[in-house]
Amino acid sequence: MRWEELDQQPCSLARTLAVIGDRWSLLILRDCFLGIRRFDQFEDRLGITRHILADRLKKLVEHDVLRKVPYQERPRREEYRLTDKGLELHPVLMAMVHWGDRHMADERGAPVRHIHKGCGQAMTPVTVCSECGEPVNARDIRVEAGPGWESAGVLPHSS
């Protein structure tokens, strides 16, 4: 499977990776959730070349993950804001941060804490069933073919 063809795969993960699957896009999204919005801020924080940054931002805008919003008219300057579609990536990034906190942190522990505004407590993300609210993990889920797999002529392997 070629990188340029990921968005053509009958797999939601592959299609998602085609949009956000490189390190720079994920770090840009991280910074968006931390309130970074302007090109020069991304460039300074990430140490990324202007060409790569422009390319990744363009892709995120084209896929409606970010939108450009003018903040100055003369000269015209725009900042990047998360769309509703972009905001829906928050649980994905939180899951990755949680994994990193558990498996990649040094002896000092997690570099940041996520505080739930509602109760004021430090929190960790939990995946729950949308139907019953019970926490779930990989062993609690069975995969079945859906219409997208069937029309592709390939069925996923299920355990």
XYZ file of C-alpha atoms in Angstrom:
159
model
C 0.000 0.000 0.000
C 1.489 3.324 -1.067
C 1.247 6.417 1.150
C -0.468 8.410 -1.614
C -3.148 5.732 -1.920
C -4.164 5.473 1.744
C -7.270 7.576 1.216
C -8.495 5.020 -1.356
C -8.395 2.064 1.043
C -11.630 0.511 2.370
C -10.366 1.180 5.896
C -11.271 4.126 8.106
C -7.891 4.037 9.843
C -5.989 4.185 6.546
C -8.183 7.052 5.334
C -7.600 8.912 8.601
C -3.851 8.374 8.359
C -3.942 9.917 4.881
C -4.987 13.177 6.561
C -3.326 13.199 10.002
C -0.925 10.268 9.898
C 2.421 12.032 9.866
C 4.283 13.457 12.856
C 3.985 17.083 11.792
C 0.210 16.972 11.355
C -0.223 15.398 14.782
C 2.065 17.973 16.402
C 0.216 20.786 14.633
C -3.050 19.392 16.007
C -1.526 19.110 19.483
C -0.568 22.763 19.312
C -4.023 23.742 18.036
C -5.556 22.127 21.120
C -3.052 24.114 23.208
C -4.294 27.366 21.643
C -1.654 27.937 18.948
C -3.232 29.440 15.835
C -0.736 31.405 13.775
C 1.737 30.182 11.174
C 4.774 31.799 12.816
C 3.794 30.336 16.208
C 3.667 26.825 14.731
C 6.963 27.411 12.966
C 8.686 28.649 16.137
C 7.283 25.950 18.442
C 7.827 23.011 16.107
C 11.088 23.982 14.417
C 9.498 22.882 11.148
C 10.434 24.272 7.728
C 8.002 26.760 6.221
C 7.419 24.487 3.208
C 6.441 21.445 5.276
C 4.321 23.517 7.651
C 2.464 25.182 4.769
C 1.879 21.773 3.165
C 0.489 20.204 6.349
C -1.713 23.183 7.163
C -3.047 23.199 3.601
C -3.948 19.504 3.849
C -5.680 19.993 7.207
C -7.671 22.915 5.757
C -8.554 20.958 2.583
C -9.927 18.134 4.737
C -11.905 20.558 6.930
C -9.918 19.733 10.078
C -8.775 23.355 10.338
C -10.201 26.546 8.857
C -8.477 29.827 8.120
C -9.868 32.833 9.945
C -8.656 36.376 9.185
C -7.322 38.279 12.182
C -5.846 41.272 10.300
C -6.810 42.953 7.024
C -3.799 45.100 6.024
C -1.815 43.097 5.306
C -4.260 40.211 5.350
C -3.261 37.658 7.942
C -5.069 34.469 8.846
C -4.925 32.065 11.723
C -5.893 28.408 11.861
C -8.828 27.269 13.969
C -10.095 23.778 14.641
C -13.381 22.969 12.930
C -15.988 20.692 14.502
C -14.377 17.879 12.525
C -10.988 18.853 13.975
C -12.362 19.056 17.516
C -13.570 15.461 17.120
C -9.899 14.422 16.975
C -9.423 15.420 20.626
C -10.130 11.911 21.993
C -7.586 10.486 19.525
C -4.862 12.846 20.714
C -5.826 12.314 24.357
C -5.518 8.543 23.914
C -2.058 8.990 22.395
C -1.012 11.348 25.200
C -2.275 8.875 27.800
C -0.294 6.056 26.171
C 2.792 8.284 26.128
C 2.279 9.208 29.785
C 2.118 5.512 30.721
C 4.876 4.156 28.503
C 7.177 6.994 27.416
C 7.415 9.350 30.406
C 10.659 9.466 32.339
C 11.063 9.091 36.116
C 9.555 12.561 36.650
C 6.223 11.418 35.235
C 3.837 12.970 32.748
C 4.905 16.386 31.407
C 1.383 17.873 31.621
C -1.809 17.159 33.508
C -5.259 17.374 31.948
C -7.747 18.898 34.380
C -11.466 18.380 33.873
C -13.042 21.832 34.178
C -16.296 20.339 35.494
C -14.858 18.735 38.637
C -11.358 20.219 38.811
C -9.665 16.817 38.924
C -6.760 15.497 36.850
C -8.207 12.987 34.424
C -7.202 10.233 32.053
C -9.212 9.358 28.940
C -11.496 6.334 29.097
C -13.160 4.594 26.153
C -16.754 3.644 26.859
C -19.478 1.897 24.898
C -21.750 4.464 23.244
C -24.782 2.302 24.000
C -24.376 1.214 27.643
C -21.636 3.508 28.957
C -19.483 0.611 30.179
C -15.692 1.028 29.807
C -14.263 -1.074 26.961
C -10.822 -2.204 25.840
C -9.549 -4.178 22.835
C -10.590 -7.532 24.302
C -14.177 -6.336 24.772
C -14.826 -5.592 21.097
C -15.739 -7.899 18.208
C -15.271 -6.668 14.633
C -17.815 -7.439 11.936
C -17.816 -6.523 8.262
C -19.805 -3.423 7.405
C -21.119 -2.137 4.081
C -17.812 -0.477 3.197
C -15.881 -3.726 3.524
C -18.437 -5.781 1.683
C -18.473 -3.464 -1.308
C -14.670 -3.571 -1.410
C -14.757 -7.353 -1.717
C -12.428 -7.792 1.214
C -13.489 -8.735 4.727
C -11.570 -7.816 7.869
C -10.061 -10.580 9.950
C -11.995 -10.941 13.191
C -10.931 -12.692 16.356
